[in-house]
Structure formats: structure tokens, C-alpha cells
CSV table of C-alpha atoms in Angstrom, one decimal:
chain,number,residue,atom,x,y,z
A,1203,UNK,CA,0.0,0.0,0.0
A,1204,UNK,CA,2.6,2.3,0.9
A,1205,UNK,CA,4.3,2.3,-2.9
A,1206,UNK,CA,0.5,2.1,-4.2
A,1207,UNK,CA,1.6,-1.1,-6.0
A,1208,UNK,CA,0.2,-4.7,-5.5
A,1209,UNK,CA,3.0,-7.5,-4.8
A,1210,UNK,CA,2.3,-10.7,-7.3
A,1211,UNK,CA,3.4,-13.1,-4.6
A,1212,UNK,CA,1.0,-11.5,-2.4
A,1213,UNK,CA,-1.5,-11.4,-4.1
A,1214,UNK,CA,-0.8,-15.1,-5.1
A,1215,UNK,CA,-1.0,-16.2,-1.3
A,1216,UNK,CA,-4.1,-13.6,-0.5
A,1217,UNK,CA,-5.5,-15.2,-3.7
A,1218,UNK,CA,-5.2,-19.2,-2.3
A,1219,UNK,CA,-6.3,-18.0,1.2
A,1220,UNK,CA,-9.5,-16.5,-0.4
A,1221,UNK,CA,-10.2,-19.3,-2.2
A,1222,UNK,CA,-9.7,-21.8,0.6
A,1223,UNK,CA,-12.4,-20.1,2.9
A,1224,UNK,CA,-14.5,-19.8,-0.3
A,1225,UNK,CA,-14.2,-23.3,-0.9
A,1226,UNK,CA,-14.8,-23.9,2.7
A,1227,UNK,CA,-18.3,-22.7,2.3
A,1228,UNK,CA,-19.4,-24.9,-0.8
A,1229,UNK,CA,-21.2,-27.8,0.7
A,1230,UNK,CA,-21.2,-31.4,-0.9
A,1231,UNK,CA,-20.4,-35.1,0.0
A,1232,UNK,CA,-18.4,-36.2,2.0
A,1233,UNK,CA,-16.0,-37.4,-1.0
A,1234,UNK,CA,-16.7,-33.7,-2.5
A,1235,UNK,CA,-15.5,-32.2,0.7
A,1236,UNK,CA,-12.4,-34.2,1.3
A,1237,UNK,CA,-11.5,-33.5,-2.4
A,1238,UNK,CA,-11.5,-29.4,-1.8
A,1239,UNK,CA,-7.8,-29.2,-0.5
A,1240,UNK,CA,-7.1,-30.8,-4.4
A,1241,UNK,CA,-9.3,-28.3,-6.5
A,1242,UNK,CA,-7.3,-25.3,-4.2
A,1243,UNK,CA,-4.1,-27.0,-5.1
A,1244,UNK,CA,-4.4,-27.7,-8.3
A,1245,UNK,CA,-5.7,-23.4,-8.9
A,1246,UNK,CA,-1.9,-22.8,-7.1
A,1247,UNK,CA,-0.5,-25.1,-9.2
A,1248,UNK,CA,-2.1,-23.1,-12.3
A,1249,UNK,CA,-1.0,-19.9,-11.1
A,1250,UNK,CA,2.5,-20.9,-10.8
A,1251,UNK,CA,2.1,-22.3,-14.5
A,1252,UNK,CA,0.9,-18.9,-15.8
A,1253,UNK,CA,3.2,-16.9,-14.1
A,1254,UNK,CA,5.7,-18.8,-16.1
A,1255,UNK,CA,5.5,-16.3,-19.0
A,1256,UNK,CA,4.9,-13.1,-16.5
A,1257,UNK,CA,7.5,-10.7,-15.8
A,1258,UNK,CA,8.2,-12.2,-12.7
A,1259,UNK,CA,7.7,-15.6,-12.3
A,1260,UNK,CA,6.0,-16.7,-8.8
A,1261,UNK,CA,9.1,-19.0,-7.7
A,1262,UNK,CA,11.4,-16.1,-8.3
A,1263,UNK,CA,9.0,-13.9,-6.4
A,1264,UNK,CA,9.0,-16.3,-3.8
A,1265,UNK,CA,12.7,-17.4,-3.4
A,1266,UNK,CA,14.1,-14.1,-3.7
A,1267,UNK,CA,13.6,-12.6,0.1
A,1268,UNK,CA,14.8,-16.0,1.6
A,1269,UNK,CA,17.8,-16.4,-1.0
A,1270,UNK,CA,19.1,-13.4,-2.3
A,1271,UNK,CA,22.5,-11.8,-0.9
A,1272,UNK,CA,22.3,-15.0,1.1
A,1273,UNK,CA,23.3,-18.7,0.3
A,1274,UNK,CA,26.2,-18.6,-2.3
A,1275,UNK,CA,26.0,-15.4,-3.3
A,1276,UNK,CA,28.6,-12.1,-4.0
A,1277,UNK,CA,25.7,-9.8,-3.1
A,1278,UNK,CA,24.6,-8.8,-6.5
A,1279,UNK,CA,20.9,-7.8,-6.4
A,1280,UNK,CA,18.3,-10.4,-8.2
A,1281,UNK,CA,17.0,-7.7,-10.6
A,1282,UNK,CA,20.4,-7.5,-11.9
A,1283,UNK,CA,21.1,-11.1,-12.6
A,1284,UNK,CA,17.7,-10.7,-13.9
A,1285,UNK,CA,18.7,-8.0,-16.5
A,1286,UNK,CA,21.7,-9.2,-17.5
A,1287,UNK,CA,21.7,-13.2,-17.5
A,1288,UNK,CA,19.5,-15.1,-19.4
A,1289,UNK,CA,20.4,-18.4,-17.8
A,1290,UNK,CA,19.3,-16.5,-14.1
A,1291,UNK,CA,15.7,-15.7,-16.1
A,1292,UNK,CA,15.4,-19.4,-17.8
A,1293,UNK,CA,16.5,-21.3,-14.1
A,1294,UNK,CA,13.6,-19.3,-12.7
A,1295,UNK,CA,10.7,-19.9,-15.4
A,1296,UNK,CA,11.7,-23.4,-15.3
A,1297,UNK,CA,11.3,-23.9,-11.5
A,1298,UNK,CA,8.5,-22.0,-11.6
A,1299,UNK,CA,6.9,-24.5,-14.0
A,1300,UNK,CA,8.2,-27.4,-11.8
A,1301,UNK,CA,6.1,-26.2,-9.0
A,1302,UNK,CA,3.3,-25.7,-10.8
A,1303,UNK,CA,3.4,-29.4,-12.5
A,1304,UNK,CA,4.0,-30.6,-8.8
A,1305,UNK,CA,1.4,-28.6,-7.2
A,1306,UNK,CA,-0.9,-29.8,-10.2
A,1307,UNK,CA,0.3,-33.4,-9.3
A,1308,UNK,CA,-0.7,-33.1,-5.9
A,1309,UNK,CA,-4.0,-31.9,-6.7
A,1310,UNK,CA,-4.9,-34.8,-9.1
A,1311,UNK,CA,-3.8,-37.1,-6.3
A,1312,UNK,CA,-5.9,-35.6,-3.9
A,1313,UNK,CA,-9.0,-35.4,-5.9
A,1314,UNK,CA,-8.2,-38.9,-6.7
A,1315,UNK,CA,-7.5,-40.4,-3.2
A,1316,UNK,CA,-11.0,-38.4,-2.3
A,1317,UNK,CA,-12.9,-40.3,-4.5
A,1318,UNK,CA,-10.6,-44.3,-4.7
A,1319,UNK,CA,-10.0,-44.9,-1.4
A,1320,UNK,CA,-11.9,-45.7,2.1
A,1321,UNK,CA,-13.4,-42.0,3.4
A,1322,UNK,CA,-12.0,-42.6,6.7
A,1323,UNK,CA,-8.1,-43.3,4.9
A,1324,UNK,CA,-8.0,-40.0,3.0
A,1325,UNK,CA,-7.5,-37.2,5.6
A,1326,UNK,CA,-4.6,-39.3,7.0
A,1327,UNK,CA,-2.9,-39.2,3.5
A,1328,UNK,CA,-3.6,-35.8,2.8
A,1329,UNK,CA,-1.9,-35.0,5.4
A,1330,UNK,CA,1.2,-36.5,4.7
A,1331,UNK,CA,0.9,-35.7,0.8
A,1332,UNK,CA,2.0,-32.3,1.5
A,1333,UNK,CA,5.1,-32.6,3.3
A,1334,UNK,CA,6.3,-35.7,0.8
A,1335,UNK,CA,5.6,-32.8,-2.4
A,1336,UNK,CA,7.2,-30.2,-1.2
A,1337,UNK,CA,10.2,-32.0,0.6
A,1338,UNK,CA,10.5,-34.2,-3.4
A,1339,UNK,CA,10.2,-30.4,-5.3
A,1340,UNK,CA,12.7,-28.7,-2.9
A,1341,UNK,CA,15.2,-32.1,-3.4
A,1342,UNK,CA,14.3,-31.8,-7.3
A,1343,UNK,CA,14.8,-28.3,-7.3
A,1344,UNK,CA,18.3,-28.1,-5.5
A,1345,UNK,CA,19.4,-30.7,-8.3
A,1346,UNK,CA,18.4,-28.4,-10.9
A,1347,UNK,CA,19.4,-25.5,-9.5
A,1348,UNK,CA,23.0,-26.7,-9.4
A,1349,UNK,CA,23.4,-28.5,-12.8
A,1350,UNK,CA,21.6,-25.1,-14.3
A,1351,UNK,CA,24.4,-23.0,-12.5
A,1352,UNK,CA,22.0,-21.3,-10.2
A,1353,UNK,CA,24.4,-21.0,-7.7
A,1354,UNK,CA,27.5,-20.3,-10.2
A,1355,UNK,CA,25.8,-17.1,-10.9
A,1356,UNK,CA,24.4,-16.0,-7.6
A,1357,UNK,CA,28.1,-15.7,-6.8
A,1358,UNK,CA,29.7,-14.1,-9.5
A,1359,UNK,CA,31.0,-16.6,-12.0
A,1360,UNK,CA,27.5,-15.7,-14.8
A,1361,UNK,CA,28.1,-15.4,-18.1
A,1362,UNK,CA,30.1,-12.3,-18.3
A,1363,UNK,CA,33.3,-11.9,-16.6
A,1364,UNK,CA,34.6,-14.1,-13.8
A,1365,UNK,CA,35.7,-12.7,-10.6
A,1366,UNK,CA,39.6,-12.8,-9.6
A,1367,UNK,CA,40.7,-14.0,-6.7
């Protein structure tokens, strides 16, 4: 409010929070109601894949206060690598659409567990679903992020000119 701008990441979490407690209200089955965490999910996992093409990705948006001028990094600002590195905007876009085929993966699982399996089995495994997805995307991430030289140029070493010792 203070720059009179609205935040995409945000918005993004407003957005899902909305949604849950409209969600919350819609009344159904039981199967229809265990399967609302997936449809809520699976609108996330949309939103990452459409912000893949924006001009800020959503996983950029949401790594950059926890990572940049942190882990591995010379203290160059993120809009800069941004800017000037193409790799820097590609590892973004890509990880972006990671979490959005993983957040999409979770949601069909969900939906799918609501409806296959024994009522009183599901909230148990929805339960643990979560932690398993995002503990597999942040492993699957960290891989990428390392063979895509994330972490080469967060600390100098992009495309340009190499630092000298």
C-alpha cells in the first residue's frame, strides 16, 4: 500500500487463502469435501504455470527474500542477474513451472485419493501428501538449481566476466 503497487506473490497467497475459505463454504459429499484441498491446489499449481511467461515468475517472487544476498551469493541484487543473465531468467521460469506441474500433481492425487479410497483413509494421506511434495520439489529443485548454474551465478561466475581471486 505504501508504494501504491500490489505484490504478485502477495496477491498469489491472499488469492489461495481467499479461495480456501470460499471453498470452505461450498457444501457437498463427503467425497466432495475431502476433495476441496485438491481443486485449491491444483488453482496454485495453475497460477505458478501462468506466471511462467509473467514478468516475474511466482518462484522467483518467492525465493528471492529468503535467498538473495544470502546462500552462495557475492551480493549482487536479483533484478540485476535478472537483467543481465538469461540463464538467471530461464533457471527461474523453469522452476517456476516445476512447482506448478508438482502442485498440479498433488492436486490430481488428492482429488483422486477423495474419490478411490476408504473416506476414513484420506485425511490421514492428505496429510502427509503435502510434506512428501514439497520436501520431493525442494530435493528436485536443488538438483536443478545446481546442474543449471544457479548457484554459479548468484556468486559471480554468470556469463560475463569471472571474478579474480
Amino acid at each position: 500500500m505504501r508504494d501504491r503497487r500490489l505484490e504478485a506473490m502477495a496477491a498469489f497467497m491472499a488469492g489461495v487463502m481467499v479461495l480456501g475459505m470460499v471453498v470452505s463454504l461450498v457444501s457437498g459429499g463427503t467425497r466432495f469435501m475431502l476433495a476441496k484441498d485438491g481443486w485449491v491446489t491444483g488453482a496454485a499449481g495453475l497460477c505458478f504455470l501462468g506466471s511462467a511467461w509473467a514478468r516475474r515468475p511466482l518462484a522467483y517472487l518467492g525465493a528471492r527474500p529468503l535467498l538473495e544476498g544470502r546462500f552462495r551469493s557475492d551480493g549482487t541484487p536479483w533484478e540485476t542477474l535478472w537483467e543481465n543473465e538469461a540463464a538467471f531468467r530461464r533457471i527461474w521460469r523453469v522452476s517456476t513451472v516445476m512447482w506448478g506441474i508438482a502442485l498440479l500433481a498433488d492436486a490430481v492425487a488428492r482429488v483422486v485419493m477423495s474419490y478411490a479410497l476408504p473416506v476414513e483413509v484420506v485425511p490421514g494421506l492428505g496429510g502427509l501428501l503435502w510434506p512428501v511434495t514439497m520436501v520431493l520439489l525442494q530435493l528436485v529443485n536443488g538438483v536443478y538449481y545446481r546442474a543449471a548454474g544457479l548457484w554459479r551465478l548468484t556468486a559471480g561466475y554468470g556469463t560475463g566476466a569471472r571474478r579474480t581471486a
